[in-house]
GROMACS .gro file of N, CA and C in nm:
model
  318
    1MET      N    1   0.430  -2.264  -0.025
    1MET     CA    2   0.376  -2.203   0.080
    1MET      C    3   0.207  -2.173   0.001
    2ILE      N    4   0.182  -2.072  -0.144
    2ILE     CA    5   0.111  -2.046  -0.140
    2ILE      C    6   0.048  -2.144  -0.231
    3GLU      N    7  -0.032  -2.125  -0.336
    3GLU     CA    8  -0.066  -2.209  -0.450
    3GLU      C    9  -0.162  -2.057  -0.594
    4LEU      N   10  -0.168  -2.032  -0.678
    4LEU     CA   11  -0.221  -1.982  -0.721
    4LEU      C   12  -0.264  -2.068  -0.906
    5THR      N   13  -0.409  -2.067  -0.833
    5THR     CA   14  -0.538  -2.115  -1.023
    5THR      C   15  -0.433  -2.068  -1.107
    6PRO      N   16  -0.410  -2.168  -1.236
    6PRO     CA   17  -0.404  -1.957  -1.335
    6PRO      C   18  -0.547  -1.936  -1.392
    7ALA      N   19  -0.655  -1.903  -1.361
    7ALA     CA   20  -0.754  -1.820  -1.348
    7ALA      C   21  -0.661  -1.735  -1.198
    8ALA      N   22  -0.623  -1.720  -1.089
    8ALA     CA   23  -0.589  -1.645  -1.039
    8ALA      C   24  -0.489  -1.583  -1.081
    9ARG      N   25  -0.389  -1.642  -1.097
    9ARG     CA   26  -0.273  -1.578  -1.158
    9ARG      C   27  -0.331  -1.462  -1.278
   10ASP      N   28  -0.400  -1.458  -1.397
   10ASP     CA   29  -0.411  -1.381  -1.431
   10ASP      C   30  -0.500  -1.337  -1.426
   11ALA      N   31  -0.530  -1.340  -1.359
   11ALA     CA   32  -0.715  -1.245  -1.323
   11ALA      C   33  -0.541  -1.111  -1.150
   12ILE      N   34  -0.471  -1.114  -1.169
   12ILE     CA   35  -0.387  -1.106  -1.058
   12ILE      C   36  -0.286  -1.008  -1.194
   13ARG      N   37  -0.195  -1.047  -1.248
   13ARG     CA   38  -0.204  -1.000  -1.362
   13ARG      C   39  -0.291  -0.889  -1.438
   14GLY      N   40  -0.408  -0.984  -1.489
   14GLY     CA   41  -0.428  -0.820  -1.520
   14GLY      C   42  -0.492  -0.653  -1.484
   15ALA      N   43  -0.504  -0.752  -1.336
   15ALA     CA   44  -0.464  -0.597  -1.229
   15ALA      C   45  -0.403  -0.569  -1.223
   16ILE      N   46  -0.221  -0.632  -1.205
   16ILE     CA   47  -0.175  -0.514  -1.153
   16ILE      C   48  -0.120  -0.442  -1.348
   17GLU      N   49  -0.144  -0.542  -1.438
   17GLU     CA   50  -0.110  -0.404  -1.569
   17GLU      C   51  -0.252  -0.314  -1.575
   18GLY      N   52  -0.343  -0.295  -1.519
   18GLY     CA   53  -0.437  -0.197  -1.479
   18GLY      C   54  -0.422  -0.139  -1.333
   19ALA      N   55  -0.318  -0.167  -1.341
   19ALA     CA   56  -0.288  -0.054  -1.225
   19ALA      C   57  -0.209   0.146  -1.296
   20ALA      N   58  -0.244   0.182  -1.230
   20ALA     CA   59  -0.259   0.346  -1.249
   20ALA      C   60  -0.039   0.377  -1.204
   21GLN      N   61  -0.007   0.289  -1.178
   21GLN     CA   62   0.131   0.288  -1.120
   21GLN      C   63   0.194   0.150  -1.129
   22PRO      N   64   0.324   0.209  -1.129
   22PRO     CA   65   0.377   0.026  -1.200
   22PRO      C   66   0.444  -0.032  -1.080
   23VAL      N   67   0.324  -0.176  -1.059
   23VAL     CA   68   0.348  -0.246  -0.930
   23VAL      C   69   0.443  -0.365  -0.976
   24ILE      N   70   0.450  -0.375  -0.812
   24ILE     CA   71   0.540  -0.516  -0.760
   24ILE      C   72   0.484  -0.595  -0.788
   25GLY      N   73   0.390  -0.658  -0.680
   25GLY     CA   74   0.305  -0.734  -0.672
   25GLY      C   75   0.180  -0.755  -0.603
   26LEU      N   76   0.114  -0.859  -0.521
   26LEU     CA   77   0.019  -0.830  -0.469
   26LEU      C   78   0.074  -0.902  -0.370
   27ARG      N   79  -0.088  -0.844  -0.296
   27ARG     CA   80   0.016  -0.843  -0.108
   27ARG      C   81  -0.120  -0.951  -0.064
   28VAL      N   82  -0.064  -1.054   0.009
   28VAL     CA   83  -0.185  -1.146   0.035
   28VAL      C   84  -0.160  -1.112   0.216
   29MET      N   85  -0.280  -1.067   0.216
   29MET     CA   86  -0.270  -1.112   0.383
   29MET      C   87  -0.461  -1.193   0.480
   30VAL      N   88  -0.378  -1.202   0.563
   30VAL     CA   89  -0.496  -1.175   0.689
   30VAL      C   90  -0.480  -1.149   0.838
   31GLN      N   91  -0.625  -1.096   0.844
   31GLN     CA   92  -0.636  -0.960   0.929
   31GLN      C   93  -0.744  -0.959   1.049
   32THR      N   94  -0.821  -0.943   1.115
   32THR     CA   95  -0.883  -0.976   1.235
   32THR      C   96  -1.044  -0.983   1.141
   33GLY      N   97  -1.119  -0.960   1.132
   33GLY     CA   98  -1.263  -0.923   1.146
   33GLY      C   99  -1.290  -1.022   1.061
   34GLY      N  100  -1.459  -0.937   1.007
   34GLY     CA  101  -1.547  -1.039   0.932
   34GLY      C  102  -1.637  -1.186   1.073
   35CYS      N  103  -1.723  -1.239   0.946
   35CYS     CA  104  -1.822  -1.318   1.046
   35CYS      C  105  -1.723  -1.420   1.121
   36ALA      N  106  -1.577  -1.486   1.099
   36ALA     CA  107  -1.557  -1.612   1.183
   36ALA      C  108  -1.463  -1.550   1.260
   37GLY      N  109  -1.421  -1.431   1.228
   37GLY     CA  110  -1.313  -1.369   1.335
   37GLY      C  111  -1.157  -1.344   1.293
   38MET      N  112  -1.129  -1.348   1.169
   38MET     CA  113  -1.030  -1.371   1.070
   38MET      C  114  -1.083  -1.319   0.894
   39LYS      N  115  -1.058  -1.313   0.833
   39LYS     CA  116  -1.069  -1.273   0.693
   39LYS      C  117  -0.937  -1.191   0.661
   40TYR      N  118  -0.970  -1.279   0.483
   40TYR     CA  119  -0.875  -1.224   0.403
   40TYR      C  120  -0.843  -1.077   0.313
   41GLY      N  121  -0.726  -1.055   0.334
   41GLY     CA  122  -0.729  -0.911   0.229
   41GLY      C  123  -0.609  -0.913   0.112
   42MET      N  124  -0.649  -0.899  -0.007
   42MET     CA  125  -0.528  -0.794  -0.059
   42MET      C  126  -0.523  -0.743  -0.138
   43SER      N  127  -0.418  -0.621  -0.159
   43SER     CA  128  -0.401  -0.458  -0.268
   43SER      C  129  -0.296  -0.560  -0.284
   44LEU      N  130  -0.311  -0.459  -0.418
   44LEU     CA  131  -0.169  -0.436  -0.474
   44LEU      C  132  -0.035  -0.324  -0.484
   45GLU      N  133   0.083  -0.360  -0.458
   45GLU     CA  134   0.216  -0.295  -0.402
   45GLU      C  135   0.278  -0.278  -0.471
   46LEU      N  136   0.369  -0.152  -0.417
   46LEU     CA  137   0.424  -0.034  -0.528
   46LEU      C  138   0.613  -0.234  -0.532
   47ALA      N  139   0.589  -0.157  -0.373
   47ALA     CA  140   0.732  -0.312  -0.347
   47ALA      C  141   0.698  -0.375  -0.206
   48PRO      N  142   0.838  -0.446  -0.195
   48PRO     CA  143   0.801  -0.527  -0.111
   48PRO      C  144   0.848  -0.482   0.054
   49SER      N  145   0.815  -0.584   0.209
   49SER     CA  146   0.804  -0.466   0.328
   49SER      C  147   0.972  -0.509   0.314
   50ALA      N  148   1.038  -0.498   0.386
   50ALA     CA  149   1.243  -0.603   0.423
   50ALA      C  150   1.141  -0.741   0.490
   51ASP      N  151   1.011  -0.798   0.584
   51ASP     CA  152   1.038  -0.890   0.563
   51ASP      C  153   0.948  -0.988   0.550
   52ASP      N  154   0.909  -0.947   0.414
   52ASP     CA  155   0.764  -1.024   0.360
   52ASP      C  156   0.828  -1.155   0.320
   53ARG      N  157   0.815  -1.243   0.265
   53ARG     CA  158   0.797  -1.376   0.179
   53ARG      C  159   0.827  -1.336   0.059
   54VAL      N  160   0.840  -1.342  -0.022
   54VAL     CA  161   0.763  -1.317  -0.228
   54VAL      C  162   0.731  -1.475  -0.300
   55ILE      N  163   0.636  -1.462  -0.414
   55ILE     CA  164   0.575  -1.613  -0.386
   55ILE      C  165   0.599  -1.534  -0.521
   56GLU      N  166   0.596  -1.596  -0.631
   56GLU     CA  167   0.623  -1.581  -0.732
   56GLU      C  168   0.579  -1.691  -0.826
   57SER      N  169   0.526  -1.709  -0.969
   57SER     CA  170   0.407  -1.810  -1.010
   57SER      C  171   0.419  -1.759  -1.163
   58ASP      N  172   0.486  -1.883  -1.224
   58ASP     CA  173   0.509  -1.788  -1.312
   58ASP      C  174   0.423  -1.585  -1.374
   59GLY      N  175   0.558  -1.571  -1.301
   59GLY     CA  176   0.565  -1.436  -1.328
   59GLY      C  177   0.490  -1.334  -1.213
   60VAL      N  178   0.374  -1.394  -1.200
   60VAL     CA  179   0.342  -1.354  -1.089
   60VAL      C  180   0.410  -1.319  -0.923
   61LYS      N  181   0.397  -1.180  -0.885
   61LYS     CA  182   0.441  -1.232  -0.782
   61LYS      C  183   0.349  -1.178  -0.655
   62VAL      N  184   0.327  -1.264  -0.566
   62VAL     CA  185   0.230  -1.236  -0.361
   62VAL      C  186   0.358  -1.230  -0.299
   63LEU      N  187   0.362  -1.073  -0.261
   63LEU     CA  188   0.390  -1.056  -0.087
   63LEU      C  189   0.307  -1.121   0.002
   64ILE      N  190   0.410  -1.144   0.159
   64ILE     CA  191   0.240  -1.195   0.281
   64ILE      C  192   0.339  -1.138   0.337
   65ASP      N  193   0.309  -1.091   0.457
   65ASP     CA  194   0.352  -1.098   0.608
   65ASP      C  195   0.379  -1.198   0.692
   66PRO      N  196   0.522  -1.163   0.804
   66PRO     CA  197   0.550  -1.255   0.850
   66PRO      C  198   0.468  -1.347   0.906
   67GLU      N  199   0.294  -1.208   0.964
   67GLU     CA  200   0.184  -1.257   1.089
   67GLU      C  201   0.088  -1.394   0.954
   68SER      N  202   0.066  -1.306   0.860
   68SER     CA  203   0.038  -1.345   0.741
   68SER      C  204   0.029  -1.503   0.718
   69ALA      N  205   0.202  -1.518   0.704
   69ALA     CA  206   0.229  -1.631   0.648
   69ALA      C  207   0.140  -1.717   0.727
   70VAL      N  208   0.211  -1.766   0.859
   70VAL     CA  209   0.094  -1.845   0.953
   70VAL      C  210   0.000  -1.916   0.891
   71HIS      N  211  -0.067  -1.842   0.859
   71HIS     CA  212  -0.254  -1.865   0.860
   71HIS      C  213  -0.254  -1.916   0.740
   72LEU      N  214  -0.163  -1.899   0.609
   72LEU     CA  215  -0.138  -1.867   0.473
   72LEU      C  216  -0.109  -2.022   0.441
   73ALA      N  217   0.035  -2.117   0.544
   73ALA     CA  218   0.006  -2.202   0.493
   73ALA      C  219  -0.013  -2.324   0.336
   74GLY      N  220  -0.004  -2.322   0.340
   74GLY     CA  221  -0.128  -2.420   0.191
   74GLY      C  222  -0.209  -2.424   0.121
   75VAL      N  223  -0.252  -2.300   0.153
   75VAL     CA  224  -0.365  -2.228   0.056
   75VAL      C  225  -0.379  -2.169  -0.082
   76THR      N  226  -0.446  -2.266  -0.109
   76THR     CA  227  -0.497  -2.217  -0.301
   76THR      C  228  -0.583  -2.138  -0.325
   77ILE      N  229  -0.502  -2.083  -0.460
   77ILE     CA  230  -0.567  -1.909  -0.455
   77ILE      C  231  -0.622  -1.996  -0.632
   78ASP      N  232  -0.811  -1.910  -0.593
   78ASP     CA  233  -0.839  -1.973  -0.784
   78ASP      C  234  -0.952  -1.805  -0.777
   79PHE      N  235  -0.950  -1.750  -0.873
   79PHE     CA  236  -1.047  -1.688  -0.935
   79PHE      C  237  -1.134  -1.668  -1.006
   80VAL      N  238  -1.305  -1.706  -0.906
   80VAL     CA  239  -1.407  -1.746  -1.026
   80VAL      C  240  -1.455  -1.693  -1.088
   81HIS      N  241  -1.571  -1.692  -1.161
   81HIS     CA  242  -1.641  -1.601  -1.235
   81HIS      C  243  -1.771  -1.626  -1.289
   82GLY      N  244  -1.881  -1.602  -1.243
   82GLY     CA  245  -2.011  -1.719  -1.181
   82GLY      C  246  -2.164  -1.609  -1.189
   83VAL      N  247  -2.257  -1.659  -1.207
   83VAL     CA  248  -2.329  -1.689  -1.176
   83VAL      C  249  -2.360  -1.614  -1.033
   84ASP      N  250  -2.337  -1.645  -0.918
   84ASP     CA  251  -2.352  -1.673  -0.820
   84ASP      C  252  -2.277  -1.634  -0.679
   85GLN      N  253  -2.135  -1.666  -0.775
   85GLN     CA  254  -2.007  -1.601  -0.666
   85GLN      C  255  -1.900  -1.511  -0.832
   86SER      N  256  -1.869  -1.435  -0.784
   86SER     CA  257  -1.721  -1.333  -0.850
   86SER      C  258  -1.621  -1.276  -0.812
   87GLY      N  259  -1.496  -1.372  -0.826
   87GLY     CA  260  -1.330  -1.335  -0.701
   87GLY      C  261  -1.273  -1.462  -0.709
   88PHE      N  262  -1.157  -1.351  -0.621
   88PHE     CA  263  -1.079  -1.521  -0.499
   88PHE      C  264  -1.066  -1.556  -0.471
   89VAL      N  265  -1.090  -1.701  -0.413
   89VAL     CA  266  -1.193  -1.766  -0.340
   89VAL      C  267  -1.050  -1.896  -0.280
   90PHE      N  268  -1.023  -1.910  -0.149
   90PHE     CA  269  -0.984  -1.912  -0.109
   90PHE      C  270  -0.964  -2.114  -0.077
   91ASP      N  271  -0.905  -2.090  -0.064
   91ASP     CA  272  -0.886  -2.274  -0.011
   91ASP      C  273  -0.803  -2.326   0.078
   92ASN      N  274  -0.811  -2.294   0.196
   92ASN     CA  275  -0.728  -2.291   0.310
   92ASN      C  276  -0.748  -2.463   0.420
   93PRO      N  277  -0.628  -2.502   0.436
   93PRO     CA  278  -0.613  -2.617   0.512
   93PRO      C  279  -0.612  -2.545   0.642
   94ASN      N  280  -0.606  -2.512   0.655
   94ASN     CA  281  -0.568  -2.412   0.852
   94ASN      C  282  -0.660  -2.340   0.900
   95ALA      N  283  -0.798  -2.333   0.838
   95ALA     CA  284  -0.915  -2.284   0.800
   95ALA      C  285  -0.970  -2.422   0.938
   96THR      N  286  -1.021  -2.386   1.096
   96THR     CA  287  -1.083  -2.483   1.114
   96THR      C  288  -1.290  -2.465   1.068
   97SER      N  289  -1.242  -2.274   1.043
   97SER     CA  290  -1.416  -2.309   0.972
   97SER      C  291  -1.423  -2.199   0.892
   98GLY      N  292  -1.581  -2.192   0.873
   98GLY     CA  293  -1.595  -2.042   0.777
   98GLY      C  294  -1.669  -2.011   0.778
   99CYS      N  295  -1.713  -1.938   0.729
   99CYS     CA  296  -1.877  -1.797   0.683
   99CYS      C  297  -1.918  -1.841   0.470
  100GLY      N  298  -2.086  -1.778   0.490
  100GLY     CA  299  -2.155  -1.848   0.348
  100GLY      C  300  -2.106  -1.764   0.236
  101CYS      N  301  -1.997  -1.648   0.305
  101CYS     CA  302  -1.954  -1.587   0.185
  101CYS      C  303  -1.846  -1.571   0.176
  102GLY      N  304  -1.726  -1.720   0.196
  102GLY     CA  305  -1.590  -1.746   0.213
  102GLY      C  306  -1.481  -1.657   0.107
  103LYS      N  307  -1.543  -1.509   0.247
  103LYS     CA  308  -1.409  -1.420   0.302
  103LYS      C  309  -1.422  -1.434   0.372
  104SER      N  310  -1.459  -1.511   0.517
  104SER     CA  311  -1.426  -1.516   0.649
  104SER      C  312  -1.348  -1.673   0.675
  105PHE      N  313  -1.227  -1.656   0.787
  105PHE     CA  314  -1.255  -1.794   0.857
  105PHE      C  315  -1.172  -1.806   1.017
  106CYS      N  316  -1.217  -1.893   1.089
  106CYS     CA  317  -1.075  -1.940   1.120
  106CYS      C  318  -1.077  -2.105   1.247
   0.00000   0.00000   0.00000
């Protein structure tokens, strides 16, 4: 379904461990909006929803709702930290175009 790079797993694991309350994993979603029409969203979750796909990668759980799953099939999520860009980066083979910020696509 999706692939997490080691850097992404480390960033997610750090966010989960730093949460104020026990967290089950990271929700990755696709929402309407952004420069190109759709944008990625992420949030820490306390529990999965009944219809979520739960993907586990080296002990890190990612939760994906059914509507987002169709847009995220085959996605690789990385985490970069640099002078010109820091944060999660999505390599989405389903995207036909994107914008300069790298956070939205269509």
